[in-house]
Amino acid sequence: MSGVVPTAPEQPTDETENQIKSPDPRPDAPPDYNSHFIPGPPGPALPVPPGYPGGLPLGYYSPQQPCAFPSYQLPAGIHPIQYQPGKYHMPHQPVPIPWMPGPALLPNCPPGLEYLTQLDSIHVLQHFEPLEMMTSFETNNRYDIKNSLDQMVYIVTEDTDDFTRNAYRTLRPFVLRVTDCMGREIMTMQRPFRCTCCCLCCPSARQELEVQCPPGVTIGFVAEHWNLCRAVYSIQNEKKDNVLRVRGPCSTYGCGSDSVFEVKSLDGMSSIGSIIRKWNGLLSAMGDADHFEIHFPLDLDVKMKAMIFGACFLIDFMYFERSPHSIHQDRWTPKISNYGS
């Protein structure tokens, strides 16, 4: 027994060959698919015609004769199909958003407001939120700011918690953050909460908006003035000195027509610009997807342009940001009070 040498257990021949054989470099077979082709009975075998060595036509690569014929070349201007239609998904390529070219830095101009120095009009386009229409859940507002060439200038996003939005609705305090094409926050607009249960002529009940550019540096305020039948605002500088006045129509929510808020000088004699809420037909009547056009002189001080831009959002929240549950109740009712909705 001492002369017996232990040996490994014998393995089946097939397993031994699989261990020695190198892995097959060829790809896996394509997946099966349904075909409408029904094969017929096999026909008689025919001899290979001359000019087809190895059973392949002329101009095709033959593995048996790699140098017999040149490889097949596509005609000029034709590119091979990289993805088989209907079988593979094309890679998702989002359509690029055209942005306004960034201007050069200017002295005595808050960073990020250089865009406004080249514009005399801007469009404020609010995003349509189907969730608000279906569930009555108030979501953060979002706006696209574009120039007359349909190029993006800014993106405005509301930053308010869910409880505040749905508890206070149109009277909610909010923070609006304005970002540029690089995602940098160049402007912040803040609206504090003001109680409306006291006398309407009381200063503590009047709405106000603070504009900061850059964030943390106040450049002005938009203050409401009490009026019996129309919207009246004052555009103030950082010291709260009145600089311009905004005067709205008697009926701020006209059905089938635009609502024009005129920007005038303090004496009311000179017209400086306008904030126009455009009528968008069915979208204006049923959903909160407002479209504003803001016009001001090209040579107007850039800070005052930013203040007129900020006044547009206070007007939107006070007169056109309706609660979802009241859309069907006051859809055709003109709002003549600053505290409607």
Short mmCIF file of C-alpha atoms in Angstrom, two decimals:
data_model
loop_
_atom_site.label_atom_id
_atom_site.label_comp_id
_atom_site.label_asym_id
_atom_site.label_seq_id
_atom_site.Cartn_x
_atom_site.Cartn_y
_atom_site.Cartn_z
CA MET A 1 0.00 0.00 0.00
CA SER A 2 2.94 2.37 0.57
CA GLY A 3 3.89 2.18 -3.10
CA VAL A 4 0.52 3.44 -4.32
CA VAL A 5 0.65 7.06 -5.44
CA PRO A 6 -2.61 9.00 -4.87
CA THR A 7 -4.03 10.50 -8.00
CA ALA A 8 -6.71 13.14 -8.60
CA PRO A 9 -10.18 11.89 -9.34
CA GLU A 10 -10.89 11.43 -12.96
CA GLN A 11 -13.00 14.14 -14.56
CA PRO A 12 -15.33 13.69 -17.46
CA THR A 13 -13.79 14.23 -20.84
CA ASP A 14 -16.14 17.14 -21.65
CA GLU A 15 -15.18 19.11 -18.51
CA THR A 16 -11.44 18.61 -19.17
CA GLU A 17 -11.80 19.94 -22.69
CA ASN A 18 -13.72 22.97 -21.44
CA GLN A 19 -10.90 23.85 -19.01
CA ILE A 20 -8.20 23.58 -21.65
CA LYS A 21 -10.13 25.29 -24.41
CA SER A 22 -9.77 29.10 -24.49
CA PRO A 23 -12.95 31.19 -24.25
CA ASP A 24 -14.79 31.78 -27.47
CA PRO A 25 -14.02 35.40 -28.58
CA ARG A 26 -17.10 35.52 -30.80
CA PRO A 27 -20.12 37.50 -29.50
CA ASP A 28 -23.25 35.80 -28.37
CA ALA A 29 -25.89 34.95 -30.89
CA PRO A 30 -28.49 37.71 -31.50
CA PRO A 31 -31.79 37.30 -29.68
CA ASP A 32 -34.58 35.43 -31.39
CA TYR A 33 -37.36 37.48 -32.94
CA ASN A 34 -40.57 36.67 -34.71
CA SER A 35 -40.43 36.51 -38.47
CA HIS A 36 -43.16 36.28 -41.07
CA PHE A 37 -40.92 34.21 -43.36
CA ILE A 38 -42.05 30.58 -43.75
CA PRO A 39 -39.24 28.32 -45.07
CA GLY A 40 -40.13 26.01 -47.98
CA PRO A 41 -38.83 22.56 -48.84
CA PRO A 42 -35.09 22.34 -49.52
CA GLY A 43 -34.19 22.52 -53.20
CA PRO A 44 -31.48 20.69 -55.12
CA ALA A 45 -27.91 21.66 -54.41
CA LEU A 46 -26.46 23.79 -57.22
CA PRO A 47 -22.79 24.19 -58.07
CA VAL A 48 -21.15 27.44 -57.11
CA PRO A 49 -21.03 29.71 -60.23
CA PRO A 50 -17.69 31.04 -61.42
CA GLY A 51 -16.62 34.32 -59.81
CA TYR A 52 -18.01 33.37 -56.39
CA PRO A 53 -15.11 31.72 -54.57
CA GLY A 54 -16.13 30.22 -51.26
CA GLY A 55 -19.80 30.91 -51.98
CA LEU A 56 -19.48 34.70 -51.47
CA PRO A 57 -20.12 37.29 -54.22
CA LEU A 58 -17.40 39.46 -55.64
CA GLY A 59 -16.47 42.47 -53.49
CA TYR A 60 -17.16 40.74 -50.16
CA TYR A 61 -14.59 39.65 -47.65
CA SER A 62 -13.87 35.94 -47.57
CA PRO A 63 -12.38 34.47 -44.41
CA GLN A 64 -10.78 31.69 -46.43
CA GLN A 65 -9.15 34.14 -48.83
CA PRO A 66 -8.54 37.36 -46.93
CA CYS A 67 -6.57 38.97 -49.75
CA ALA A 68 -8.53 37.73 -52.72
CA PHE A 69 -10.93 40.68 -52.97
CA PRO A 70 -10.91 44.21 -51.51
CA SER A 71 -13.33 45.08 -48.72
CA TYR A 72 -16.67 46.61 -49.64
CA GLN A 73 -16.67 50.41 -49.68
CA LEU A 74 -19.79 52.56 -49.23
CA PRO A 75 -20.41 55.26 -51.84
CA ALA A 76 -19.32 58.78 -50.99
CA GLY A 77 -21.71 60.69 -48.72
CA ILE A 78 -23.37 57.57 -47.28
CA HIS A 79 -22.68 56.65 -43.66
CA PRO A 80 -23.34 53.24 -42.13
CA ILE A 81 -26.35 52.84 -39.83
CA GLN A 82 -25.08 52.55 -36.28
CA TYR A 83 -28.43 51.73 -34.65
CA GLN A 84 -30.95 49.35 -36.11
CA PRO A 85 -34.34 51.13 -36.22
CA GLY A 86 -36.90 49.62 -33.90
CA LYS A 87 -34.43 47.44 -32.00
CA TYR A 88 -32.04 49.76 -30.21
CA HIS A 89 -32.95 53.06 -28.53
CA MET A 90 -31.28 56.16 -29.87
CA PRO A 91 -29.24 58.01 -27.24
CA HIS A 92 -31.18 60.84 -25.61
CA GLN A 93 -29.88 64.18 -26.81
CA PRO A 94 -31.74 67.13 -25.21
CA VAL A 95 -32.33 70.14 -27.40
CA PRO A 96 -29.92 72.90 -26.34
CA ILE A 97 -31.54 76.01 -24.87
CA PRO A 98 -30.42 79.21 -26.64
CA TRP A 99 -29.04 81.69 -24.13
CA MET A 100 -28.30 85.33 -24.64
CA PRO A 101 -24.55 85.91 -25.09
CA GLY A 102 -22.97 87.14 -21.89
CA PRO A 103 -21.99 90.83 -22.05
CA ALA A 104 -18.75 92.24 -20.73
CA LEU A 105 -18.46 93.49 -17.17
CA LEU A 106 -19.43 97.13 -16.71
CA PRO A 107 -18.38 99.60 -14.01
CA ASN A 108 -21.03 100.70 -11.51
CA CYS A 109 -23.25 97.80 -12.53
CA PRO A 110 -24.20 95.05 -10.08
CA PRO A 111 -22.81 91.71 -11.29
CA GLY A 112 -25.35 89.83 -13.37
CA LEU A 113 -27.33 92.90 -14.46
CA GLU A 114 -25.13 93.51 -17.52
CA TYR A 115 -27.76 91.70 -19.58
CA LEU A 116 -30.36 94.35 -18.78
CA THR A 117 -28.14 97.15 -20.08
CA GLN A 118 -28.58 95.75 -23.60
CA LEU A 119 -32.36 95.21 -23.41
CA ASP A 120 -35.40 97.46 -23.66
CA SER A 121 -37.94 94.65 -23.21
CA ILE A 122 -38.06 91.23 -21.59
CA HIS A 123 -40.61 88.41 -21.44
CA VAL A 124 -41.55 86.64 -18.21
CA LEU A 125 -42.99 83.18 -18.91
CA GLN A 126 -44.38 81.18 -16.01
CA HIS A 127 -44.22 77.39 -16.14
CA PHE A 128 -47.54 75.58 -16.33
CA GLU A 129 -47.97 73.14 -13.43
CA PRO A 130 -50.57 70.40 -14.12
CA LEU A 131 -50.23 69.19 -10.51
CA GLU A 132 -51.88 72.37 -9.25
CA MET A 133 -54.83 71.90 -11.58
CA MET A 134 -55.43 68.27 -10.63
CA THR A 135 -54.63 68.16 -6.90
CA SER A 136 -55.00 71.80 -5.65
CA PHE A 137 -51.49 71.45 -4.20
CA GLU A 138 -49.60 74.71 -4.56
CA THR A 139 -46.08 74.23 -5.95
CA ASN A 140 -43.11 76.56 -6.25
CA ASN A 141 -43.45 78.96 -9.15
CA ARG A 142 -40.89 78.89 -11.94
CA TYR A 143 -40.31 81.47 -14.66
CA ASP A 144 -38.24 81.71 -17.83
CA ILE A 145 -36.95 85.19 -18.64
CA LYS A 146 -36.33 85.76 -22.36
CA ASN A 147 -35.46 88.64 -24.67
CA SER A 148 -37.24 89.62 -27.89
CA LEU A 149 -35.14 87.07 -29.83
CA ASP A 150 -36.50 84.22 -27.67
CA GLN A 151 -33.10 83.79 -25.98
CA MET A 152 -32.95 82.88 -22.31
CA VAL A 153 -31.70 85.64 -20.02
CA TYR A 154 -32.53 84.42 -16.50
CA ILE A 155 -34.36 81.65 -14.66
CA VAL A 156 -36.49 82.60 -11.65
CA THR A 157 -37.36 79.95 -9.05
CA GLU A 158 -39.48 80.33 -5.95
CA ASP A 159 -37.96 79.00 -2.73
CA THR A 160 -40.84 78.53 -0.27
CA ASP A 161 -41.69 75.56 1.95
CA ASP A 162 -44.80 73.46 1.28
CA PHE A 163 -46.65 74.52 4.43
CA THR A 164 -46.25 78.24 3.78
CA ARG A 165 -47.32 77.95 0.15
CA ASN A 166 -50.48 75.96 0.85
CA ALA A 167 -51.43 77.72 4.10
CA TYR A 168 -51.15 81.32 2.88
CA ARG A 169 -51.62 80.80 -0.88
CA THR A 170 -51.49 84.16 -2.68
CA LEU A 171 -50.58 86.08 0.49
CA ARG A 172 -47.61 83.86 1.25
CA PRO A 173 -44.19 85.32 1.93
CA PHE A 174 -41.70 84.08 -0.61
CA VAL A 175 -38.12 84.22 -1.82
CA LEU A 176 -37.46 84.32 -5.57
CA ARG A 177 -33.98 83.40 -6.75
CA VAL A 178 -32.79 84.69 -10.13
CA THR A 179 -30.00 82.67 -11.78
CA ASP A 180 -28.07 83.15 -15.00
CA CYS A 181 -26.89 80.66 -17.63
CA MET A 182 -24.10 79.44 -15.32
CA GLY A 183 -26.53 78.71 -12.48
CA ARG A 184 -25.22 81.59 -10.37
CA GLU A 185 -27.71 83.45 -8.21
CA ILE A 186 -27.41 87.07 -9.27
CA MET A 187 -30.57 88.49 -7.72
CA THR A 188 -32.91 87.72 -4.81
CA MET A 189 -36.44 89.05 -4.30
CA GLN A 190 -38.10 88.74 -0.89
CA ARG A 191 -41.70 89.40 0.08
CA PRO A 192 -42.43 89.53 3.83
CA PHE A 193 -45.77 88.45 5.23
CA ARG A 194 -48.23 91.26 5.76
CA CYS A 195 -51.48 90.73 7.64
CA THR A 196 -54.56 91.98 5.77
CA CYS A 197 -57.09 91.63 8.59
CA CYS A 198 -56.60 95.21 9.79
CA CYS A 199 -57.58 98.44 8.04
CA LEU A 200 -56.62 98.44 4.37
CA CYS A 201 -55.17 101.92 4.62
CA CYS A 202 -52.81 100.90 7.42
CA PRO A 203 -49.16 100.87 6.27
CA SER A 204 -48.55 97.55 8.02
CA ALA A 205 -51.10 95.89 5.72
CA ARG A 206 -49.52 97.05 2.47
CA GLN A 207 -47.53 94.59 0.44
CA GLU A 208 -43.82 95.11 -0.19
CA LEU A 209 -41.03 93.47 -2.16
CA GLU A 210 -37.30 93.85 -1.50
CA VAL A 211 -34.84 93.38 -4.37
CA GLN A 212 -31.23 92.42 -3.65
CA CYS A 213 -28.46 92.33 -6.26
CA PRO A 214 -26.14 90.65 -5.57
CA PRO A 215 -27.92 88.61 -2.87
CA GLY A 216 -27.52 90.40 0.45
CA VAL A 217 -27.14 93.89 -1.06
CA THR A 218 -30.45 95.79 -1.27
CA ILE A 219 -30.92 97.94 -4.36
CA GLY A 220 -34.56 98.95 -3.83
CA PHE A 221 -38.13 98.21 -2.78
CA VAL A 222 -41.52 97.90 -4.46
CA ALA A 223 -44.16 99.31 -2.06
CA GLU A 224 -47.92 99.14 -2.47
CA HIS A 225 -50.13 102.20 -2.06
CA TRP A 226 -53.71 101.80 -0.96
CA ASN A 227 -56.25 102.67 -3.62
CA LEU A 228 -59.94 102.04 -3.84
CA CYS A 229 -60.17 100.54 -7.33
CA ARG A 230 -56.75 100.13 -8.93
CA ALA A 231 -53.25 98.87 -8.23
CA VAL A 232 -50.72 101.56 -7.34
CA TYR A 233 -47.09 100.93 -6.41
CA SER A 234 -44.00 102.99 -5.72
CA ILE A 235 -40.57 101.90 -6.91
CA GLN A 236 -38.02 103.00 -4.33
CA ASN A 237 -34.25 103.01 -4.08
CA GLU A 238 -32.24 101.39 -1.31
CA LYS A 239 -33.02 104.36 0.99
CA LYS A 240 -36.77 103.91 0.37
CA ASP A 241 -36.99 107.16 -1.57
CA ASN A 242 -39.70 107.08 -4.21
CA VAL A 243 -38.28 107.09 -7.75
CA LEU A 244 -41.01 105.76 -10.05
CA ARG A 245 -44.70 104.94 -9.82
CA VAL A 246 -46.66 101.97 -11.22
CA ARG A 247 -50.34 102.46 -11.98
CA GLY A 248 -52.55 99.52 -12.94
CA PRO A 249 -55.99 99.29 -14.54
CA CYS A 250 -59.27 99.34 -12.65
CA SER A 251 -59.99 95.77 -13.68
CA THR A 252 -56.73 93.88 -13.30
CA TYR A 253 -58.15 90.62 -14.64
CA GLY A 254 -59.90 91.41 -17.89
CA CYS A 255 -61.24 88.46 -19.83
CA GLY A 256 -59.97 88.39 -23.39
CA SER A 257 -57.66 91.41 -23.08
CA ASP A 258 -54.24 92.33 -21.76
CA SER A 259 -53.76 93.99 -18.37
CA VAL A 260 -51.44 97.00 -18.64
CA PHE A 261 -49.57 98.43 -15.64
CA GLU A 262 -47.99 101.74 -16.62
CA VAL A 263 -44.64 102.83 -15.20
CA LYS A 264 -44.59 106.62 -14.85
CA SER A 265 -42.54 109.34 -13.26
CA LEU A 266 -43.51 110.57 -9.80
CA ASP A 267 -45.47 113.52 -11.17
CA GLY A 268 -47.33 111.20 -13.55
CA MET A 269 -46.48 113.28 -16.62
CA SER A 270 -43.81 111.09 -18.24
CA SER A 271 -44.33 107.47 -19.30
CA ILE A 272 -41.25 105.39 -18.48
CA GLY A 273 -42.37 101.88 -19.43
CA SER A 274 -45.02 99.24 -18.84
CA ILE A 275 -45.68 95.80 -17.37
CA ILE A 276 -48.22 93.97 -19.52
CA ARG A 277 -49.87 90.76 -18.52
CA LYS A 278 -50.66 89.06 -21.83
CA TRP A 279 -53.92 87.24 -22.41
CA ASN A 280 -53.11 83.65 -23.43
CA GLY A 281 -56.63 82.46 -24.10
CA LEU A 282 -57.65 79.22 -22.45
CA LEU A 283 -54.33 78.87 -20.64
CA SER A 284 -54.86 82.24 -18.95
CA ALA A 285 -58.41 81.37 -17.96
CA MET A 286 -57.78 77.89 -16.51
CA GLY A 287 -54.21 77.71 -15.24
CA ASP A 288 -51.48 79.74 -13.58
CA ALA A 289 -49.17 80.13 -16.56
CA ASP A 290 -48.86 83.89 -16.92
CA HIS A 291 -46.96 85.71 -19.63
CA PHE A 292 -45.68 89.22 -18.92
CA GLU A 293 -44.00 91.72 -21.22
CA ILE A 294 -41.85 94.38 -19.56
CA HIS A 295 -40.83 97.50 -21.48
CA PHE A 296 -38.43 100.23 -20.36
CA PRO A 297 -36.04 102.68 -22.07
CA LEU A 298 -32.74 101.23 -23.20
CA ASP A 299 -30.77 103.95 -21.40
CA LEU A 300 -32.69 103.66 -18.12
CA ASP A 301 -30.56 103.08 -15.02
CA VAL A 302 -29.95 99.35 -14.74
CA LYS A 303 -31.03 99.27 -11.10
CA MET A 304 -34.38 100.78 -12.02
CA LYS A 305 -34.74 98.15 -14.74
CA ALA A 306 -34.19 95.50 -12.10
CA MET A 307 -36.78 97.17 -9.85
CA ILE A 308 -39.40 97.21 -12.63
CA PHE A 309 -38.54 93.58 -13.24
CA GLY A 310 -39.13 92.84 -9.54
CA ALA A 311 -42.44 94.72 -9.50
CA CYS A 312 -43.73 92.29 -12.13
CA PHE A 313 -43.56 89.38 -9.66
CA LEU A 314 -45.34 91.22 -6.84
CA ILE A 315 -48.12 92.07 -9.29
CA ASP A 316 -48.30 88.45 -10.41
CA PHE A 317 -48.69 87.08 -6.88
CA MET A 318 -51.22 89.69 -5.81
CA TYR A 319 -53.54 89.64 -8.82
CA PHE A 320 -52.90 86.63 -11.05
CA GLU A 321 -51.63 83.85 -8.78
CA ARG A 322 -55.00 82.36 -8.01
CA SER A 323 -55.59 79.47 -5.65
CA PRO A 324 -56.53 76.22 -7.45
CA HIS A 325 -59.80 75.80 -5.52
CA SER A 326 -60.99 79.28 -6.57
CA ILE A 327 -60.16 78.99 -10.27
CA HIS A 328 -63.64 77.79 -11.18
CA GLN A 329 -65.33 80.28 -8.86
CA ASP A 330 -63.79 83.53 -10.07
CA ARG A 331 -62.56 82.62 -13.52
CA TRP A 332 -64.57 85.36 -15.17
CA THR A 333 -64.75 87.77 -12.23
CA PRO A 334 -62.62 90.94 -12.57
CA LYS A 335 -60.55 91.66 -9.50
CA ILE A 336 -60.78 95.28 -8.40
CA SER A 337 -59.34 94.82 -4.93
CA ASN A 338 -55.72 94.32 -3.99
CA TYR A 339 -56.77 91.57 -1.61
CA GLY A 340 -58.86 89.43 -3.91
CA SER A 341 -58.30 85.76 -4.61
#
